[in-house]
Each structure stands twice: as structure tokens, then as C-alpha cells.
Short mmCIF file of C-alpha atoms in Angstrom, two decimals:
data_model
loop_
_atom_site.label_atom_id
_atom_site.label_comp_id
_atom_site.label_asym_id
_atom_site.label_seq_id
_atom_site.Cartn_x
_atom_site.Cartn_y
_atom_site.Cartn_z
CA MET A 629 35.11 -23.69 -110.88
CA PRO A 630 36.34 -21.25 -108.22
CA HIS A 631 34.10 -20.64 -105.20
CA PHE A 632 33.69 -17.85 -102.67
CA GLN A 633 31.79 -17.45 -99.42
CA SER A 634 28.55 -15.47 -99.59
CA GLU A 635 26.14 -15.15 -96.68
CA GLY A 636 27.57 -18.38 -95.27
CA TYR A 637 27.16 -20.38 -98.51
CA GLU A 638 29.70 -21.69 -101.04
CA ILE A 639 28.97 -20.01 -104.37
CA ALA A 640 30.59 -21.05 -107.66
CA TYR A 641 31.48 -18.69 -110.49
CA SER A 642 33.53 -18.54 -113.70
CA ILE A 643 35.29 -15.77 -115.63
CA TYR A 644 35.90 -15.61 -119.37
CA GLY A 645 37.71 -13.08 -121.57
CA GLU A 646 38.96 -9.55 -120.99
CA GLY A 647 37.32 -6.14 -121.16
CA PRO A 648 34.42 -4.39 -119.47
CA SER A 649 32.72 -6.84 -117.11
CA ILE A 650 29.22 -8.24 -117.42
CA LEU A 651 27.72 -10.58 -114.82
CA LEU A 652 25.32 -13.21 -116.17
CA VAL A 653 22.71 -14.60 -113.75
CA HIS A 654 20.98 -17.80 -114.86
CA GLY A 655 17.38 -18.88 -114.53
CA PHE A 656 15.63 -21.38 -112.29
CA GLY A 657 16.85 -24.96 -112.59
CA SER A 658 19.77 -23.94 -114.77
CA ASN A 659 23.39 -22.97 -114.06
CA GLY A 660 26.09 -20.80 -115.57
CA LYS A 661 27.20 -23.42 -118.09
CA VAL A 662 23.75 -24.45 -119.34
CA ASN A 663 22.25 -20.96 -119.46
CA TRP A 664 25.21 -19.03 -120.82
CA VAL A 665 28.01 -21.28 -122.13
CA ASP A 666 25.95 -23.93 -123.92
CA THR A 667 23.80 -21.24 -125.59
CA ASP A 668 26.97 -19.49 -126.90
CA TRP A 669 26.27 -16.32 -124.93
CA VAL A 670 29.71 -16.40 -123.33
CA ASP A 671 31.54 -16.79 -126.64
CA TYR A 672 29.34 -14.13 -128.24
CA LEU A 673 30.07 -11.54 -125.56
CA VAL A 674 33.76 -12.42 -125.27
CA ARG A 675 34.15 -11.98 -129.05
CA ALA A 676 32.47 -8.59 -128.69
CA GLY A 677 35.19 -7.56 -126.22
CA TYR A 678 33.57 -8.16 -122.84
CA ARG A 679 34.82 -9.93 -119.73
CA VAL A 680 32.05 -12.36 -118.84
CA ILE A 681 31.35 -13.55 -115.31
CA THR A 682 28.84 -16.34 -114.65
CA ILE A 683 27.49 -17.30 -111.26
CA ASP A 684 25.81 -20.51 -110.14
CA ASN A 685 22.99 -19.33 -107.90
CA ARG A 686 22.68 -20.96 -104.49
CA GLY A 687 21.02 -24.36 -104.79
CA HIS A 688 22.09 -24.64 -108.45
CA GLY A 689 25.02 -25.96 -110.45
CA LYS A 690 28.24 -26.25 -108.47
CA SER A 691 27.06 -23.97 -105.65
CA GLN A 692 25.95 -25.20 -102.25
CA LYS A 693 22.60 -26.99 -102.11
CA ILE A 694 20.18 -25.74 -99.46
CA TYR A 695 16.86 -27.35 -98.57
CA ASP A 696 15.36 -24.52 -96.52
CA SER A 697 13.03 -22.28 -98.56
CA ASP A 698 13.91 -19.33 -96.30
CA ALA A 699 17.26 -19.16 -98.14
CA TYR A 700 15.68 -18.55 -101.53
CA PRO A 701 13.74 -15.30 -101.77
CA SER A 702 15.15 -13.48 -104.79
CA SER A 703 16.10 -10.57 -102.55
CA GLU A 704 18.33 -12.97 -100.59
CA MET A 705 19.76 -14.68 -103.67
CA ALA A 706 20.64 -11.25 -105.07
CA LYS A 707 23.09 -10.81 -102.19
CA ASP A 708 25.29 -13.51 -103.74
CA SER A 709 25.58 -11.54 -106.99
CA VAL A 710 26.29 -8.31 -105.09
CA ASN A 711 28.87 -10.09 -102.94
CA LEU A 712 30.55 -11.59 -106.02
CA ILE A 713 30.86 -8.18 -107.68
CA LYS A 714 32.44 -6.80 -104.50
CA TYR A 715 34.62 -9.91 -104.04
CA LEU A 716 36.06 -9.34 -107.52
CA GLY A 717 36.63 -5.66 -106.76
CA LEU A 718 34.31 -4.41 -109.52
CA LYS A 719 31.83 -1.57 -109.88
CA ASN A 720 29.83 0.07 -112.67
CA ILE A 721 29.44 -3.24 -114.48
CA ALA A 722 26.62 -4.61 -116.63
CA ILE A 723 24.34 -7.36 -115.34
CA MET A 724 22.08 -9.66 -117.33
CA GLY A 725 19.67 -12.20 -115.90
CA TYR A 726 17.25 -14.63 -117.47
CA SER A 727 13.89 -15.53 -115.87
CA MET A 728 14.62 -15.99 -112.15
CA GLY A 729 17.96 -14.39 -112.93
CA ALA A 730 16.15 -11.32 -114.23
CA ARG A 731 14.30 -10.99 -110.93
CA ILE A 732 17.60 -11.38 -109.07
CA SER A 733 19.18 -8.76 -111.35
CA ALA A 734 16.32 -6.39 -110.57
CA TYR A 735 17.02 -6.71 -106.86
CA VAL A 736 20.74 -6.13 -107.47
CA SER A 737 19.85 -3.00 -109.47
CA MET A 738 17.57 -1.79 -106.66
CA THR A 739 19.82 -2.54 -103.69
CA ALA A 740 23.28 -1.82 -105.13
CA PRO A 741 22.82 0.71 -107.96
CA GLU A 742 26.32 2.05 -107.36
CA LEU A 743 27.69 -1.26 -108.73
CA ILE A 744 25.58 -1.44 -111.89
CA LYS A 745 25.96 0.58 -115.08
CA CYS A 746 23.11 -1.06 -117.01
CA ALA A 747 20.99 -4.21 -116.90
CA VAL A 748 19.19 -6.71 -119.10
CA PHE A 749 16.12 -8.56 -117.84
CA GLY A 750 15.53 -11.52 -120.15
CA GLY A 751 12.62 -13.94 -120.09
CA LEU A 752 10.65 -11.98 -117.49
CA GLY A 753 8.38 -9.06 -118.28
CA GLU A 754 5.12 -8.08 -116.63
CA ARG A 755 5.16 -11.26 -114.53
CA MET A 756 7.88 -9.65 -112.43
CA THR A 757 5.28 -7.36 -110.85
CA ILE A 758 2.11 -9.40 -111.40
CA GLY A 759 3.60 -12.51 -109.84
CA MET A 760 3.33 -16.14 -110.86
CA THR A 761 0.50 -18.56 -110.18
CA THR A 762 2.25 -21.77 -111.17
CA SER A 763 4.79 -22.15 -108.35
CA GLY A 764 2.78 -24.85 -106.59
CA VAL A 765 2.46 -27.10 -109.63
CA ILE A 766 6.19 -26.70 -110.36
CA VAL A 767 7.11 -27.73 -106.82
CA ASP A 768 4.80 -30.75 -107.11
CA ALA A 769 6.37 -31.68 -110.45
CA LEU A 770 9.90 -31.43 -109.08
CA LEU A 771 9.06 -33.71 -106.17
CA ALA A 772 6.99 -36.23 -108.14
CA PRO A 773 8.53 -39.73 -108.19
CA THR A 774 8.32 -39.99 -111.98
CA LEU A 775 7.73 -37.72 -114.98
CA GLU A 776 4.80 -39.87 -116.07
CA GLU A 777 2.82 -38.79 -113.00
CA ILE A 778 3.00 -35.10 -113.98
CA LYS A 779 0.06 -33.91 -116.06
CA ASP A 780 0.41 -30.12 -115.82
CA LYS A 781 2.12 -28.66 -118.91
CA THR A 782 4.20 -26.08 -117.04
CA GLY A 783 5.13 -28.56 -114.34
CA ARG A 784 6.32 -31.07 -116.93
CA MET A 785 8.37 -28.41 -118.71
CA PHE A 786 10.27 -27.49 -115.55
CA ARG A 787 10.69 -31.13 -114.45
CA ILE A 788 12.12 -32.13 -117.83
CA PHE A 789 14.52 -29.18 -117.70
CA ALA A 790 15.62 -30.02 -114.13
CA ASP A 791 16.30 -33.62 -115.16
CA HIS A 792 18.18 -32.40 -118.26
CA THR A 793 20.48 -30.22 -116.15
CA LYS A 794 20.90 -33.03 -113.56
CA SER A 795 19.81 -30.62 -110.85
CA ASP A 796 19.11 -31.38 -107.20
CA ARG A 797 15.32 -31.38 -107.46
CA ARG A 798 14.76 -31.12 -103.70
CA ALA A 799 16.89 -27.97 -103.58
CA LEU A 800 15.02 -26.58 -106.58
CA ALA A 801 11.67 -27.28 -104.91
CA ALA A 802 12.79 -25.31 -101.86
CA CYS A 803 13.94 -22.51 -104.18
CA MET A 804 10.68 -22.43 -106.13
CA ALA A 805 8.69 -22.21 -102.90
CA SER A 806 10.04 -18.72 -102.20
CA SER A 807 12.19 -17.33 -105.03
CA ARG A 808 9.30 -16.17 -107.21
CA GLN A 809 8.42 -13.29 -104.92
CA ARG A 810 6.58 -10.40 -106.50
CA ILE A 811 8.30 -7.04 -106.92
CA THR A 812 5.94 -4.07 -106.71
CA GLU A 813 5.57 -1.60 -109.54
CA GLU A 814 6.77 1.13 -107.16
CA GLU A 815 9.99 -0.78 -106.46
CA VAL A 816 10.70 -1.37 -110.13
CA GLY A 817 9.97 2.29 -110.84
CA LYS A 818 12.87 3.28 -108.60
CA ILE A 819 15.41 1.56 -110.88
CA ASP A 820 17.09 4.53 -112.55
CA LEU A 821 19.60 3.02 -114.94
CA PRO A 822 19.35 1.77 -118.53
CA VAL A 823 17.44 -1.53 -118.57
CA LEU A 824 16.54 -3.72 -121.55
CA VAL A 825 13.58 -6.06 -121.01
CA ALA A 826 13.55 -8.85 -123.61
CA VAL A 827 10.93 -11.62 -123.68
CA GLY A 828 9.78 -14.13 -126.29
CA SER A 829 6.57 -13.40 -128.17
CA GLU A 830 5.24 -16.84 -127.18
CA ASP A 831 6.46 -16.69 -123.57
CA GLU A 832 3.51 -17.36 -121.26
CA VAL A 833 5.78 -17.67 -118.21
CA GLY A 834 7.45 -14.25 -118.38
CA GLY A 835 4.66 -12.13 -119.85
CA ARG A 836 5.00 -9.12 -122.13
CA PRO A 837 8.18 -7.00 -121.85
CA GLU A 838 6.59 -3.61 -122.63
CA PRO A 839 4.62 -3.09 -119.37
CA LEU A 840 7.69 -3.77 -117.23
CA ALA A 841 9.99 -1.55 -119.31
CA ALA A 842 7.44 1.28 -119.14
CA LEU A 843 7.69 1.35 -115.34
CA MET A 844 11.35 2.38 -115.43
CA LYS A 845 12.72 5.81 -116.34
CA GLN A 846 15.29 4.30 -118.71
CA GLY A 847 13.50 1.09 -119.61
CA GLU A 848 13.52 -0.37 -123.13
CA SER A 849 11.66 -3.42 -124.42
CA PHE A 850 12.37 -6.02 -127.07
CA VAL A 851 10.14 -8.86 -128.25
CA ILE A 852 12.00 -12.03 -129.26
CA GLU A 853 9.75 -13.08 -132.12
CA GLY A 854 8.57 -16.68 -132.37
CA ARG A 855 10.17 -17.85 -129.13
CA ASP A 856 8.72 -19.22 -125.90
CA HIS A 857 10.31 -19.17 -122.44
CA MET A 858 12.73 -22.04 -123.00
CA ARG A 859 13.64 -21.41 -126.65
CA ALA A 860 14.33 -17.68 -126.33
CA THR A 861 17.42 -18.09 -124.14
CA GLY A 862 20.04 -18.43 -126.88
CA ASP A 863 18.10 -16.81 -129.71
CA LYS A 864 20.06 -14.78 -132.29
CA GLN A 865 17.57 -11.87 -132.15
CA PHE A 866 18.02 -11.73 -128.37
CA LYS A 867 21.81 -11.68 -128.66
CA GLN A 868 21.78 -8.93 -131.26
CA SER A 869 19.40 -6.76 -129.24
CA VAL A 870 21.57 -7.12 -126.14
CA LEU A 871 24.78 -6.27 -127.98
CA SER A 872 23.14 -3.19 -129.52
CA PHE A 873 21.99 -2.16 -126.04
CA LEU A 874 25.46 -2.67 -124.58
CA GLU A 875 27.11 -0.73 -127.39
CA ARG A 876 24.94 2.26 -126.51
CA HIS A 877 25.15 2.08 -122.72
CA TYR A 878 28.28 0.07 -121.91
CA PRO A 879 30.64 0.20 -124.90
CA VAL A 880 33.93 -1.68 -125.10
#
């Protein structure tokens, strides 16, 4: 994977296909390959005529691992996505993030609207502004010596996923300690570009999509029926809703 320098860190990225560009920002504990390639998102969007760019967020995948939680507020992590767009000489592109990646994409949309044509926030609805209450148990689960010692359901889910992706759990713990910062309703309300908020109907982590979409002037919501936080990522309904959204706001 190629790398570039962003805010003093080595950040990995990949590019697939040709056409209008869309940047995909993965969720916590994941990486570009697991979140977007293995779920067939990249192939799906390339076949639709888009140029797909994936980024490995700092502390994840092939990007530099950092063990200082001060490096991981989502507002700071968003700088890597902004810097990558500029590094590639792009503007007016689409951006799609899942879970933590949705929060990062929101910050990109707020701080660099001149670079973004439209956005998709997947796997994170009302929890973006309400905040999360499970960060502490997730950090504890990531740092626990063994999976057997973890009793909390959410903590086990994230630990199992981190082990599955062969992630650096100490870096993830530092990330979790600060990356789940709350965005105010007023801040979200200032996002004035087309945004699709898509969350699974059984997703207790992300919350409902409708309240978040309603805060934005051009917000739309979509419920991914029958899916929870982990199983919604590559869902066919999700893909179809995103492609329909892109065809209306960012056509090939």
C-alpha cells in the first residue's frame, strides 16, 4: 500500500478503478481492506463507475500505530482524510464512513466542505450527537489478557473483532479513549451538503438514523432492516441505498 505523511504520521491508502472519486473511511478496529474490500464495497462501487479510495486511519491497518490518546480525537483523525484528498489533488468528491468513520466523515464535511460533494454516514445515527457510554468497557476489553475474562457483551464484540482483524489492541485502546467525542447538534446542523445516514434496525451502537438526518438541511435517512452494527456493513440493502443516493447527488 502507498503511504503519505499527514500531521507527522505515516498514513496508508489504496486506489481502485476510474471515474468520480469516493473516499471510504473505515470504522474502529477495522481497516480499508476489512471494511471495504472484504465486504465487496470496492468492487460494487468500481463496477458502478467510481474511483474508490480507501484510507487506513491512524493506529489502524498499515498506518502508523500511536499509543497516545491525544492523537485520536475524531476531529484530529479527520485531518488525515482531508490531507489525503488534498495530496491526491482532488475536490468535490464523495465521502463515506462507517461507525467511527462516519464521525470522521462528519468532521471532514464540517471543516472542509469545499472538498466534499456529498457524504454517507453509515452505522452511526443519533449516537453521533448523544455520545457513547460504552467506551470504558471497550478499552478494558481491548486490554484484557484473554477474551475469557471479558463479560460485557459490547466489550466482547469489539475484542473479538480486533482479534479478527489482527489489530494492535494497545493502539486501539488509545484510540477508543478519545475518538468517540460527541458532536453537538448545532455543529451537525451546519453541514449543508447532501448526506445519507444509514443504520441497521438492530444497531444499538449507532442509534436511529432519522434523528441525525433531521438535523441537516439536506439529510436523508435509511434503515438497514434486520441488521446490527457489525452485520450491516456489507449488507445489500445498504449498498443499493448508497448507489441510489450517489446516482442522484454524484452521478458517474
